[in-house]
Short mmCIF file of C-alpha atoms in Angstrom, two decimals:
data_model
loop_
_atom_site.label_atom_id
_atom_site.label_comp_id
_atom_site.label_asym_id
_atom_site.label_seq_id
_atom_site.Cartn_x
_atom_site.Cartn_y
_atom_site.Cartn_z
CA MET A 948 -23.36 3.62 18.33
CA ALA A 949 -25.96 0.73 19.11
CA VAL A 950 -24.92 -2.23 21.30
CA SER A 951 -27.26 -4.94 21.53
CA SER A 952 -26.24 -7.50 24.17
CA ALA A 953 -27.76 -9.35 27.09
CA LEU A 954 -24.95 -8.20 29.26
CA CYS A 955 -25.49 -4.58 29.09
CA LEU A 956 -27.60 -3.98 31.98
CA PRO A 957 -29.20 -0.61 32.90
CA SER A 958 -27.87 1.31 35.71
CA THR A 959 -29.75 2.45 38.63
CA PRO A 960 -29.59 6.15 40.09
CA HIS A 961 -27.51 4.97 43.04
CA SER A 962 -25.40 2.56 41.37
CA LYS A 963 -21.70 3.09 40.70
CA PRO A 964 -19.47 1.60 38.15
CA TYR A 965 -17.14 -1.17 39.55
CA PHE A 966 -14.42 -0.21 37.46
CA SER A 967 -12.82 2.76 35.85
CA ALA A 968 -12.89 3.94 32.25
CA ALA A 969 -9.23 2.91 31.97
CA ASP A 970 -10.17 -0.65 32.90
CA CYS A 971 -12.29 -0.95 29.77
CA ARG A 972 -9.49 -0.47 27.41
CA SER A 973 -9.18 -3.40 25.10
CA SER A 974 -6.31 -5.64 25.05
CA ASP A 975 -5.19 -7.98 22.28
CA SER A 976 -8.06 -10.21 23.17
CA GLY A 977 -10.60 -7.37 22.83
CA ALA A 978 -12.27 -5.23 25.63
CA ARG A 979 -13.92 -7.00 28.39
CA PRO A 980 -16.07 -5.55 31.31
CA ARG A 981 -15.01 -6.38 34.72
CA ILE A 982 -17.15 -8.87 36.82
CA GLU A 983 -17.11 -8.11 40.58
CA MET A 984 -19.08 -10.04 43.11
CA PRO A 985 -20.68 -8.04 45.77
CA ALA A 986 -18.89 -7.98 49.18
CA ALA A 987 -20.39 -9.84 52.07
CA SER A 988 -21.74 -6.54 53.29
CA SER A 989 -23.92 -6.19 50.43
CA LEU A 990 -25.90 -9.20 51.23
CA LEU A 991 -29.44 -8.45 51.73
CA GLY A 992 -31.71 -10.53 53.80
CA GLY A 993 -29.32 -13.38 53.80
CA ARG A 994 -29.34 -13.46 49.99
CA ALA A 995 -26.59 -12.15 47.70
CA SER A 996 -27.55 -9.69 45.48
CA PRO A 997 -27.48 -10.59 41.81
CA LEU A 998 -24.52 -10.44 39.69
CA ILE A 999 -24.01 -7.07 38.11
CA LEU A 1000 -22.20 -6.44 35.05
CA ARG A 1001 -21.91 -2.96 34.20
CA PHE A 1002 -20.08 -0.96 31.37
CA PRO A 1003 -18.55 2.55 32.24
CA PRO A 1004 -20.56 5.53 30.86
CA ASN A 1005 -18.22 6.23 28.13
CA PHE A 1006 -17.74 2.68 27.09
CA VAL A 1007 -19.59 3.01 23.83
CA ARG A 1008 -17.27 5.82 22.96
CA GLN A 1009 -14.39 3.78 23.75
CA LEU A 1010 -15.68 0.94 21.86
CA SER A 1011 -16.17 3.08 18.83
CA ILE A 1012 -12.39 3.45 18.67
CA LYS A 1013 -11.59 -0.29 19.10
CA ALA A 1014 -14.76 -1.73 17.44
CA ARG A 1015 -12.92 -3.18 14.59
CA ARG A 1016 -10.92 -5.38 17.17
CA ASN A 1017 -12.29 -8.51 18.33
CA CYS A 1018 -15.46 -7.50 20.07
CA SER A 1019 -17.36 -10.49 19.95
CA ASN A 1020 -16.25 -11.81 23.41
CA ILE A 1021 -18.21 -9.16 24.89
CA GLY A 1022 -21.52 -9.79 23.18
CA VAL A 1023 -21.67 -6.64 20.71
CA ALA A 1024 -24.21 -7.76 18.09
CA GLN A 1025 -24.29 -4.65 16.04
CA ILE A 1026 -22.38 -1.46 15.56
CA ALA A 1027 -24.12 1.33 13.69
CA ALA A 1028 -22.12 3.13 10.97
CA ALA A 1029 -23.79 6.22 11.74
CA SER A 1030 -21.96 6.71 15.01
CA TRP A 1031 -18.47 5.44 14.16
CA SER A 1032 -17.11 8.85 14.98
CA ASN A 1033 -16.00 9.69 18.27
CA ASP A 1034 -15.93 13.46 17.62
CA PRO A 1035 -17.41 15.59 14.76
CA PRO A 1036 -15.45 14.90 11.64
CA ALA A 1037 -12.69 17.78 11.48
CA PHE A 1038 -12.85 19.63 8.22
CA GLU A 1039 -9.96 18.90 6.10
CA GLY A 1040 -11.61 20.13 2.70
CA PRO A 1041 -14.76 20.46 1.04
CA ARG A 1042 -17.35 18.26 2.39
CA SER A 1043 -19.96 16.13 0.64
CA ALA A 1044 -23.53 16.33 1.13
CA ALA A 1045 -24.99 13.92 3.74
CA SER A 1046 -28.60 13.85 3.12
CA SER A 1047 -31.12 14.40 0.27
CA ASP A 1048 -32.16 17.76 1.31
CA ALA A 1049 -28.86 19.17 2.75
CA SER A 1050 -25.88 19.95 0.31
CA ALA A 1051 -23.56 21.00 3.01
CA VAL A 1052 -22.30 19.90 6.26
CA PRO A 1053 -25.02 20.32 9.07
CA GLU A 1054 -24.80 23.67 10.71
CA ALA A 1055 -26.55 25.68 13.10
CA ALA A 1056 -26.02 28.95 15.11
CA GLY A 1057 -24.41 28.98 18.41
CA ALA A 1058 -25.28 31.44 21.12
CA ASP A 1059 -22.27 33.35 20.60
CA GLY A 1060 -22.76 33.86 16.75
CA SER A 1061 -20.42 31.02 15.82
CA THR A 1062 -21.26 28.05 13.76
CA LEU A 1063 -22.19 24.75 15.38
CA VAL A 1064 -21.11 21.61 13.24
CA GLY A 1065 -22.36 18.38 13.97
CA GLY A 1066 -25.10 19.44 16.66
CA GLY A 1067 -27.02 17.10 18.83
CA VAL A 1068 -26.06 14.25 21.11
CA ASP A 1069 -24.45 11.11 20.16
CA ARG A 1070 -25.23 7.56 21.55
CA SER A 1071 -23.13 8.03 24.74
CA GLY A 1072 -24.95 11.38 25.74
CA VAL A 1073 -22.02 13.46 24.80
CA ASP A 1074 -22.90 16.76 23.00
CA LEU A 1075 -21.66 16.84 19.44
CA ALA A 1076 -22.28 20.60 19.01
CA VAL A 1077 -18.76 22.17 18.54
CA PRO A 1078 -18.36 25.82 17.79
CA VAL A 1079 -16.26 26.60 14.87
CA VAL A 1080 -15.62 29.96 13.05
CA GLN A 1081 -17.40 30.64 10.03
CA ASP A 1082 -14.21 30.23 7.77
CA ALA A 1083 -13.26 26.78 9.52
CA LYS A 1084 -13.72 25.03 6.02
CA ALA A 1085 -11.43 27.60 4.44
CA SER A 1086 -8.69 27.30 6.96
CA ALA A 1087 -8.80 23.58 6.92
CA VAL A 1088 -8.44 23.44 3.17
CA ALA A 1089 -5.45 25.88 3.72
CA LYS A 1090 -4.06 23.44 6.43
CA THR A 1091 -4.48 20.44 4.29
CA ALA A 1092 -2.66 22.34 1.29
CA ALA A 1093 0.30 23.32 3.51
CA LEU A 1094 0.73 19.80 4.79
CA PHE A 1095 0.42 18.07 1.38
CA GLY A 1096 1.81 20.13 -1.19
CA SER A 1097 2.03 17.55 -4.10
CA ASP A 1098 -0.52 15.61 -6.05
CA GLY A 1099 1.21 12.49 -4.87
CA SER A 1100 0.82 13.33 -1.14
CA LEU A 1101 -3.01 14.30 -1.61
CA ALA A 1102 -3.57 11.17 -3.71
CA VAL A 1103 -2.32 8.97 -0.63
CA HIS A 1104 -3.86 11.13 2.21
CA ALA A 1105 -6.52 13.53 1.29
CA GLY A 1106 -9.94 12.58 2.71
CA GLU A 1107 -8.52 10.30 5.02
CA ARG A 1108 -5.32 11.30 7.10
CA LEU A 1109 -6.81 14.33 8.70
CA GLY A 1110 -10.17 12.83 9.49
CA ARG A 1111 -12.73 10.98 7.51
CA GLY A 1112 -15.83 10.76 9.58
CA ILE A 1113 -15.19 7.15 10.69
CA THR A 1114 -12.97 6.80 13.81
CA THR A 1115 -10.75 3.70 13.38
CA ASP A 1116 -7.14 2.93 14.21
CA GLY A 1117 -6.94 0.98 10.70
CA ILE A 1118 -4.82 2.73 8.16
CA THR A 1119 -7.12 2.25 5.43
CA THR A 1120 -10.78 3.67 5.27
CA PRO A 1121 -13.31 1.03 6.27
CA VAL A 1122 -16.10 -0.04 3.89
CA VAL A 1123 -19.44 0.84 5.38
CA ASN A 1124 -21.87 -1.53 3.78
CA THR A 1125 -25.33 -0.35 4.92
CA SER A 1126 -28.35 0.91 2.94
CA ALA A 1127 -29.70 3.25 5.58
CA TYR A 1128 -28.67 4.94 8.96
CA TRP A 1129 -30.60 5.00 12.23
CA PHE A 1130 -31.41 7.69 14.75
CA ASN A 1131 -31.32 7.62 18.39
CA ASN A 1132 -34.63 9.24 18.65
CA SER A 1133 -36.93 11.56 16.79
CA ASP A 1134 -35.30 14.81 18.18
CA GLU A 1135 -32.15 13.56 16.69
CA LEU A 1136 -33.74 13.12 13.41
CA ILE A 1137 -35.19 16.59 13.52
CA ASP A 1138 -31.67 17.99 14.36
CA PHE A 1139 -30.38 16.32 11.29
CA LYS A 1140 -33.17 17.53 9.05
CA GLU A 1141 -32.48 20.98 10.50
CA LYS A 1142 -28.62 20.66 10.17
CA ARG A 1143 -27.72 20.50 13.70
CA HIS A 1144 -26.48 16.91 13.81
CA ALA A 1145 -24.08 15.47 11.40
CA SER A 1146 -24.99 11.98 10.02
CA PHE A 1147 -26.29 10.28 7.03
CA GLU A 1148 -30.01 9.22 6.21
CA TYR A 1149 -30.20 6.71 3.14
CA GLY A 1150 -27.46 5.09 1.06
CA ARG A 1151 -28.60 6.76 -2.01
CA TYR A 1152 -27.86 10.27 -0.43
CA GLY A 1153 -24.51 9.48 0.98
CA ASN A 1154 -22.02 6.97 2.56
CA PRO A 1155 -19.00 7.55 4.84
CA THR A 1156 -16.58 5.71 2.46
CA THR A 1157 -17.87 7.50 -0.51
CA GLN A 1158 -17.49 10.65 1.22
CA ALA A 1159 -13.83 10.15 2.00
CA LEU A 1160 -13.30 9.32 -1.71
CA GLU A 1161 -15.07 12.42 -2.62
CA GLU A 1162 -13.00 14.70 -0.49
CA LYS A 1163 -9.79 13.00 -1.92
CA MET A 1164 -10.91 13.87 -5.65
CA SER A 1165 -11.98 17.34 -4.46
CA ALA A 1166 -8.38 18.03 -2.99
CA LEU A 1167 -6.71 16.70 -6.39
CA GLU A 1168 -8.95 18.91 -8.58
CA ARG A 1169 -8.69 21.89 -6.16
CA ALA A 1170 -12.65 21.77 -6.11
CA GLU A 1171 -15.12 22.71 -3.33
CA SER A 1172 -17.05 19.51 -3.91
CA THR A 1173 -17.27 16.31 -5.85
CA LEU A 1174 -19.83 13.75 -6.64
CA PHE A 1175 -19.04 10.18 -7.46
CA VAL A 1176 -21.77 8.26 -9.33
CA SER A 1177 -22.27 4.98 -11.15
CA SER A 1178 -20.35 5.72 -14.35
CA GLY A 1179 -18.78 8.71 -16.16
CA MET A 1180 -21.65 8.46 -18.68
CA TYR A 1181 -24.17 8.90 -15.75
CA ALA A 1182 -22.20 11.86 -14.58
CA SER A 1183 -22.55 13.38 -17.91
CA VAL A 1184 -26.37 12.72 -18.12
CA ALA A 1185 -26.86 14.02 -14.57
CA MET A 1186 -24.88 17.32 -15.23
CA PHE A 1187 -26.95 17.90 -18.77
CA SER A 1188 -30.39 16.98 -17.03
CA ASP A 1189 -29.99 19.34 -14.11
CA LEU A 1190 -28.09 22.19 -15.42
CA VAL A 1191 -29.29 22.80 -18.91
CA PRO A 1192 -33.12 23.72 -18.99
CA ALA A 1193 -35.50 23.07 -21.76
CA GLY A 1194 -34.99 25.61 -24.41
CA GLY A 1195 -31.15 25.60 -23.38
CA HIS A 1196 -28.33 25.30 -25.97
CA ILE A 1197 -25.19 23.24 -25.66
CA VAL A 1198 -21.95 23.77 -27.68
CA THR A 1199 -19.63 20.49 -27.99
CA THR A 1200 -16.86 19.31 -30.15
CA ASN A 1201 -17.09 16.93 -33.09
CA ASP A 1202 -14.25 14.74 -31.51
CA CYS A 1203 -15.51 13.17 -28.20
CA TYR A 1204 -16.70 9.87 -26.69
CA ARG A 1205 -19.40 8.46 -29.19
CA LYS A 1206 -22.15 7.66 -26.50
CA THR A 1207 -21.91 11.32 -25.06
CA ARG A 1208 -22.21 12.65 -28.59
CA ILE A 1209 -25.27 10.39 -29.25
CA PHE A 1210 -26.89 11.39 -26.06
CA ILE A 1211 -26.41 15.27 -26.96
CA GLN A 1212 -27.63 14.85 -30.50
CA SER A 1213 -30.48 12.23 -29.87
CA GLU A 1214 -31.78 12.54 -26.15
CA LEU A 1215 -31.33 16.04 -25.43
CA PRO A 1216 -33.56 17.39 -28.21
CA LYS A 1217 -36.32 15.50 -26.59
CA MET A 1218 -36.13 17.66 -23.43
CA GLY A 1219 -36.36 20.75 -25.59
CA ILE A 1220 -32.28 21.30 -25.69
CA SER A 1221 -30.38 22.03 -28.87
CA ALA A 1222 -26.63 21.68 -29.57
CA THR A 1223 -24.05 23.07 -31.76
CA VAL A 1224 -20.96 20.94 -32.74
CA ILE A 1225 -17.60 22.62 -33.64
CA ASP A 1226 -14.14 21.58 -34.23
CA PRO A 1227 -12.23 21.79 -30.96
CA ALA A 1228 -9.87 24.62 -32.34
CA ASP A 1229 -12.42 26.62 -34.01
CA ILE A 1230 -12.57 29.46 -31.80
CA GLU A 1231 -14.45 31.62 -34.24
CA SER A 1232 -17.31 29.18 -34.43
CA LEU A 1233 -17.67 29.16 -30.72
CA LYS A 1234 -17.59 33.13 -30.65
CA SER A 1235 -20.42 33.18 -33.37
CA THR A 1236 -22.41 30.36 -31.55
CA LEU A 1237 -22.37 32.31 -28.26
CA GLU A 1238 -23.42 35.37 -30.01
CA GLN A 1239 -26.45 33.81 -31.72
CA ASN A 1240 -27.46 31.37 -29.32
CA ASN A 1241 -28.69 31.52 -25.74
CA VAL A 1242 -25.92 29.02 -24.81
CA THR A 1243 -26.25 27.48 -21.27
CA LEU A 1244 -23.14 25.24 -21.56
CA PHE A 1245 -19.84 24.47 -23.24
CA PHE A 1246 -18.92 20.81 -22.88
CA THR A 1247 -16.08 18.61 -24.36
CA GLU A 1248 -13.20 16.53 -23.57
CA SER A 1249 -9.62 17.82 -23.33
CA PRO A 1250 -7.74 15.59 -24.53
CA THR A 1251 -10.48 14.49 -26.69
CA ASN A 1252 -11.28 10.76 -27.82
CA PRO A 1253 -9.96 9.40 -29.90
CA PHE A 1254 -7.85 12.27 -31.59
CA LEU A 1255 -6.37 13.62 -28.36
CA ARG A 1256 -7.27 17.31 -29.50
CA CYS A 1257 -6.72 19.93 -26.79
CA ILE A 1258 -9.06 22.79 -25.82
CA ASP A 1259 -7.66 26.01 -24.80
CA ILE A 1260 -9.64 25.72 -21.52
CA GLU A 1261 -8.54 29.30 -20.33
CA LEU A 1262 -9.72 30.95 -23.44
CA VAL A 1263 -12.94 28.98 -23.92
CA SER A 1264 -13.83 29.66 -20.35
CA GLN A 1265 -13.35 33.55 -20.65
CA LEU A 1266 -15.43 33.44 -23.85
CA CYS A 1267 -18.40 31.37 -22.40
CA HIS A 1268 -18.41 33.23 -19.07
CA ASN A 1269 -18.65 36.64 -20.69
CA ASN A 1270 -21.81 35.20 -22.28
CA GLY A 1271 -23.17 33.67 -19.34
CA ALA A 1272 -22.25 30.02 -20.24
CA LEU A 1273 -20.97 27.46 -18.05
CA VAL A 1274 -17.89 25.32 -18.94
CA CYS A 1275 -17.55 21.58 -18.31
CA ILE A 1276 -14.58 19.72 -19.33
CA ASP A 1277 -14.22 15.83 -19.31
CA GLY A 1278 -10.65 15.55 -18.15
CA THR A 1279 -10.67 11.53 -18.29
CA PHE A 1280 -7.79 11.51 -21.01
CA ALA A 1281 -5.60 13.67 -18.74
CA SER A 1282 -6.34 12.76 -15.23
CA PRO A 1283 -6.08 15.38 -12.43
CA VAL A 1284 -2.33 14.76 -12.16
CA ASN A 1285 -1.89 16.18 -15.70
CA GLN A 1286 -4.24 18.90 -15.90
CA LYS A 1287 -6.36 21.12 -13.62
CA ALA A 1288 -9.34 22.35 -15.42
CA LEU A 1289 -10.79 24.18 -12.54
CA ALA A 1290 -7.81 26.20 -12.16
CA LEU A 1291 -7.87 27.30 -15.85
CA GLY A 1292 -11.18 28.66 -15.48
CA ALA A 1293 -13.80 25.51 -16.16
CA ASP A 1294 -16.84 25.53 -13.85
CA LEU A 1295 -16.93 21.82 -13.82
CA ILE A 1296 -14.44 18.82 -14.29
CA LEU A 1297 -15.81 15.42 -15.05
CA HIS A 1298 -13.98 12.16 -15.31
CA SER A 1299 -14.91 8.55 -16.04
CA ALA A 1300 -13.08 7.16 -12.94
CA THR A 1301 -13.02 3.69 -14.59
CA LYS A 1302 -9.90 4.76 -16.38
CA PHE A 1303 -6.84 6.54 -14.78
CA ILE A 1304 -8.37 7.41 -11.56
CA ALA A 1305 -9.27 3.95 -10.44
CA GLY A 1306 -6.47 2.48 -12.61
CA HIS A 1307 -6.94 -1.34 -12.36
CA ASN A 1308 -9.59 -2.32 -14.80
CA ASP A 1309 -11.90 -3.61 -12.13
CA VAL A 1310 -14.57 -0.88 -11.43
CA ILE A 1311 -16.97 1.24 -13.47
CA ARG A 1312 -17.51 4.65 -11.94
CA GLY A 1313 -17.73 8.38 -12.60
CA CYS A 1314 -17.41 11.73 -10.93
CA ILE A 1315 -17.87 15.45 -11.30
CA SER A 1316 -16.20 18.27 -9.42
CA GLY A 1317 -16.72 21.78 -9.02
CA SER A 1318 -18.01 24.47 -6.96
CA GLU A 1319 -20.44 23.60 -3.86
CA GLU A 1320 -23.39 25.48 -5.62
CA LEU A 1321 -23.22 23.45 -8.98
CA ILE A 1322 -22.45 20.30 -7.37
CA SER A 1323 -25.26 20.52 -5.00
CA LYS A 1324 -27.63 21.05 -7.77
CA ILE A 1325 -26.43 17.87 -9.60
CA ARG A 1326 -26.32 15.99 -6.32
CA PHE A 1327 -29.90 16.78 -5.60
CA TYR A 1328 -30.73 15.27 -9.27
CA HIS A 1329 -28.79 12.33 -8.32
CA ASN A 1330 -30.31 11.80 -4.96
CA VAL A 1331 -33.69 11.61 -6.89
CA VAL A 1332 -33.00 9.71 -9.83
CA GLY A 1333 -30.09 7.21 -8.51
CA GLY A 1334 -26.90 5.98 -10.29
CA VAL A 1335 -25.45 5.38 -6.74
CA LEU A 1336 -21.80 4.56 -6.13
CA ASN A 1337 -21.39 1.33 -4.18
CA PRO A 1338 -19.28 1.79 -1.07
CA ASN A 1339 -17.11 -1.34 -2.24
CA ALA A 1340 -16.33 0.34 -5.28
CA ALA A 1341 -15.51 3.49 -3.46
CA TYR A 1342 -13.15 1.60 -1.40
CA MET A 1343 -11.59 0.28 -4.58
CA ILE A 1344 -11.04 3.41 -6.15
CA LEU A 1345 -9.59 4.98 -2.88
CA ARG A 1346 -7.15 2.12 -3.02
CA GLY A 1347 -6.39 2.76 -6.71
CA MET A 1348 -6.01 6.36 -6.35
CA LYS A 1349 -3.20 6.15 -3.93
CA THR A 1350 -0.83 5.16 -6.71
CA LEU A 1351 -2.47 7.64 -9.36
CA HIS A 1352 0.59 9.81 -9.47
CA LEU A 1353 2.92 6.93 -9.90
CA ARG A 1354 0.88 5.24 -12.55
CA VAL A 1355 0.06 8.37 -14.69
CA GLN A 1356 3.80 9.60 -14.40
CA ASN A 1357 4.96 6.20 -15.69
CA GLN A 1358 2.34 6.08 -18.33
CA ASN A 1359 3.25 9.71 -19.42
CA SER A 1360 6.82 8.69 -20.01
CA THR A 1361 6.14 5.53 -21.73
CA ALA A 1362 3.43 7.15 -24.12
CA LEU A 1363 5.81 10.04 -24.95
CA ARG A 1364 8.79 7.58 -25.80
CA MET A 1365 6.51 5.44 -27.85
CA ALA A 1366 5.03 8.23 -29.65
CA GLN A 1367 8.44 9.48 -30.70
CA LEU A 1368 9.63 5.94 -31.72
CA LEU A 1369 6.30 5.47 -33.90
CA GLU A 1370 6.50 9.09 -35.57
CA GLU A 1371 9.82 7.76 -37.23
CA HIS A 1372 8.42 4.40 -38.21
CA PRO A 1373 7.83 3.64 -41.98
CA GLN A 1374 4.75 1.76 -41.32
CA ILE A 1375 2.98 4.59 -39.39
CA THR A 1376 1.29 7.35 -41.62
CA ARG A 1377 0.12 9.56 -38.86
CA ILE A 1378 0.44 9.82 -35.08
CA LEU A 1379 -1.82 11.84 -32.66
CA TYR A 1380 -0.21 12.64 -29.47
CA PRO A 1381 -0.35 16.15 -27.34
CA GLY A 1382 3.29 15.89 -26.48
CA LEU A 1383 4.72 15.78 -29.83
CA PRO A 1384 5.59 19.07 -31.72
CA ASN A 1385 3.54 18.36 -34.92
CA HIS A 1386 0.20 17.92 -32.68
CA PRO A 1387 -2.06 20.70 -33.80
CA GLU A 1388 -2.65 21.84 -30.22
CA HIS A 1389 0.91 21.02 -28.74
CA HIS A 1390 1.51 24.61 -27.87
CA ILE A 1391 -1.90 24.60 -25.86
CA ALA A 1392 -1.04 21.15 -24.20
CA LYS A 1393 2.46 22.56 -23.03
CA ARG A 1394 0.74 25.35 -21.37
CA GLN A 1395 -2.22 23.68 -19.50
CA MET A 1396 -0.92 20.09 -19.02
CA THR A 1397 1.96 18.78 -16.86
CA GLY A 1398 2.14 15.47 -18.54
CA PHE A 1399 0.59 14.48 -21.98
CA GLY A 1400 -1.20 11.19 -20.89
CA GLY A 1401 -0.91 7.38 -21.47
CA VAL A 1402 -2.80 7.01 -24.72
CA VAL A 1403 -1.52 7.43 -28.21
CA SER A 1404 -3.41 7.28 -31.44
CA PHE A 1405 -2.03 6.17 -34.69
CA GLU A 1406 -2.84 5.16 -38.36
CA ILE A 1407 -1.15 2.23 -39.92
CA ALA A 1408 0.10 2.16 -43.35
CA GLY A 1409 -2.49 -0.18 -44.79
CA ASP A 1410 -6.32 -0.84 -44.84
CA LEU A 1411 -8.64 -2.54 -42.28
CA SER A 1412 -7.21 -6.12 -42.75
CA THR A 1413 -3.55 -4.86 -42.34
CA THR A 1414 -4.40 -2.89 -39.13
CA LYS A 1415 -6.27 -5.88 -37.69
CA LYS A 1416 -3.25 -7.99 -38.31
CA PHE A 1417 -1.08 -5.62 -36.50
CA ILE A 1418 -3.33 -5.80 -33.62
CA ASP A 1419 -3.55 -9.26 -33.48
CA SER A 1420 0.15 -9.75 -33.80
CA LEU A 1421 0.52 -7.81 -30.37
CA LYS A 1422 1.31 -10.08 -27.49
CA ILE A 1423 1.17 -7.79 -24.40
CA PRO A 1424 -1.79 -5.59 -24.74
CA TYR A 1425 -5.29 -6.67 -24.29
CA ILE A 1426 -8.04 -5.88 -27.07
CA ALA A 1427 -10.58 -3.96 -25.23
CA PRO A 1428 -12.78 -0.76 -24.95
CA SER A 1429 -11.19 1.02 -22.36
CA PHE A 1430 -7.85 2.77 -21.08
CA GLY A 1431 -6.01 4.10 -18.25
CA GLY A 1432 -5.35 0.76 -16.30
CA CYS A 1433 -2.38 -1.06 -15.39
CA GLU A 1434 -2.59 -3.22 -18.20
CA SER A 1435 -1.98 -1.86 -21.81
CA ILE A 1436 -5.03 -1.87 -23.82
CA VAL A 1437 -5.32 -1.59 -27.60
CA ASP A 1438 -8.42 -1.22 -29.99
CA GLN A 1439 -9.34 -0.41 -33.70
CA PRO A 1440 -12.15 2.07 -33.27
CA ALA A 1441 -13.58 1.06 -36.78
CA ILE A 1442 -14.26 -2.11 -35.29
CA MET A 1443 -14.76 -1.38 -31.55
CA SER A 1444 -16.86 1.74 -31.48
CA TYR A 1445 -17.99 2.48 -34.85
CA TRP A 1446 -18.66 -0.99 -36.73
CA ASP A 1447 -22.41 -0.03 -36.89
CA LEU A 1448 -21.37 2.63 -39.55
CA SER A 1449 -19.85 2.14 -43.02
CA GLY A 1450 -16.28 3.02 -43.79
CA PRO A 1451 -17.37 6.14 -45.81
CA GLU A 1452 -19.68 7.23 -43.19
CA ARG A 1453 -17.64 7.16 -40.29
CA THR A 1454 -14.80 8.72 -42.13
CA ALA A 1455 -17.00 11.64 -43.34
CA LYS A 1456 -18.74 12.34 -40.12
CA TYR A 1457 -16.12 11.57 -37.48
CA GLY A 1458 -12.87 11.03 -39.16
CA ILE A 1459 -12.42 7.53 -38.11
CA LYS A 1460 -10.47 5.63 -40.76
CA ASP A 1461 -10.26 1.74 -41.15
CA ASN A 1462 -6.43 2.04 -40.06
CA LEU A 1463 -6.73 4.10 -36.96
CA VAL A 1464 -5.42 2.39 -33.72
CA ARG A 1465 -5.84 3.56 -30.24
CA PHE A 1466 -3.17 2.42 -27.96
CA SER A 1467 -3.52 2.82 -24.03
CA PHE A 1468 -0.28 2.15 -22.47
CA GLY A 1469 0.02 0.59 -19.09
CA VAL A 1470 2.66 0.17 -16.44
CA GLU A 1471 4.45 -2.62 -18.00
CA GLY A 1472 8.29 -2.03 -18.97
CA PHE A 1473 9.09 0.32 -22.02
CA GLU A 1474 11.31 -2.05 -23.47
CA ASP A 1475 8.82 -4.99 -23.43
CA LEU A 1476 6.19 -2.88 -24.94
CA LYS A 1477 8.63 -1.27 -27.52
CA ALA A 1478 9.71 -4.89 -28.53
CA ASP A 1479 6.14 -6.16 -28.95
CA ILE A 1480 4.93 -3.09 -31.09
CA LEU A 1481 7.90 -3.36 -33.46
CA GLN A 1482 7.61 -7.10 -33.87
CA ALA A 1483 3.82 -6.57 -34.69
CA LEU A 1484 4.79 -3.96 -37.33
CA GLU A 1485 7.31 -6.23 -38.92
CA LYS A 1486 4.43 -8.50 -39.68
CA ILE A 1487 2.39 -6.30 -41.71
#
């Protein structure tokens, strides 16, 4: 920690502090050093020695604990984020990479053969090298799992409760707004580069607030590592760009987020990457594609957008792995509360964190989770290219995730009850929701999901104008191009996402009819939403 103050005078080899460490503990008004006038016996040559104000040797470490209290009265001008932690951060789960050239927590070998984590010396001269056994990471993950047995507890506490690399007596994780991190001297920088000193280097490579968020997401997804980035689309692009080489082949599905499909079919060919598009349930086409092509990656959503098709993640993963291909699932529509794609066999799970994860329609971000090996590769690409998560956005997502399980459970319930209601309504000709027995992959959804999500798609009995009238008659939901937030949102894909295509073209290529509606249910009361939808249907 850096302390810049005219009051901090250097000590001499023979000087002694005028007060103990205990005297420096802050009171409600902040920590104050004790000022002592020298006794008469200390007068030299008839002149009083100058007033000496000295902090105890461990004052900086104590201040790091209390720094968020009122420290202005002791002349502290700057507190460096790189040294907020009194001790090396405890492993509570998979750690994020801290520097551009390091994909794991800094480590070095100890004299006894053990591992040293966070080696080097902090600002107060205290050795940060703490020996831990080689499996400390695994044992800490087990400890976290033992303490927090539910997604609800993990959503609230993971990445924060058992240590977050920032020592503070605040309940919430602080926002570390800095573009760079400083080092005490060149040797400390070398220690950092050689993984003997735990810190950060540049804001594009890591941030303590973002790291806490990444660890929370890793805990929820049961992943070794997570990377948070600027958007879900950027997460997809970074993953494709780094993991699929020139000459590689991708398999994807015909129902997915349109911008992802555009990138796969329009941009990847420029990089020498080809793609095969199959129906989400067409396992035979997947098998033949794997046999006939050197497939690098299978990528799709589950459930898909906007028809909510479900992929048999376990079966697809087995087939792809047998042929040397990776599997990445976009689980945005499910959220980690409803589906654990990694546990089902996928190599990577991707989310647009803008949706259910952040959950408040106020931040755009994305993330990807998986093994340390794969995420480190993507992180290296990310560190070079950019697409950085702002620490203020990381804080907002941390806050949003604390209610993730509550929101998603409420949205699951509302969406299922509403789907069952609309299924019987004469003005609805088709309804698409994985929780209904008539859904083509209901048997898959029941097996691999614990809830079916908060989005329902359906088709109105009518044309483009009739569907517009229904949507315009709704009073509660917003007409907007997103989903998963606290507020209900409705859109007509023919207008919102496919308006540039003619009706026959979008129907033939993508199955998007003029009368399709995608309804994302928020956390409003079910009866209010029910009444609103029924009155809107009556008007058509």
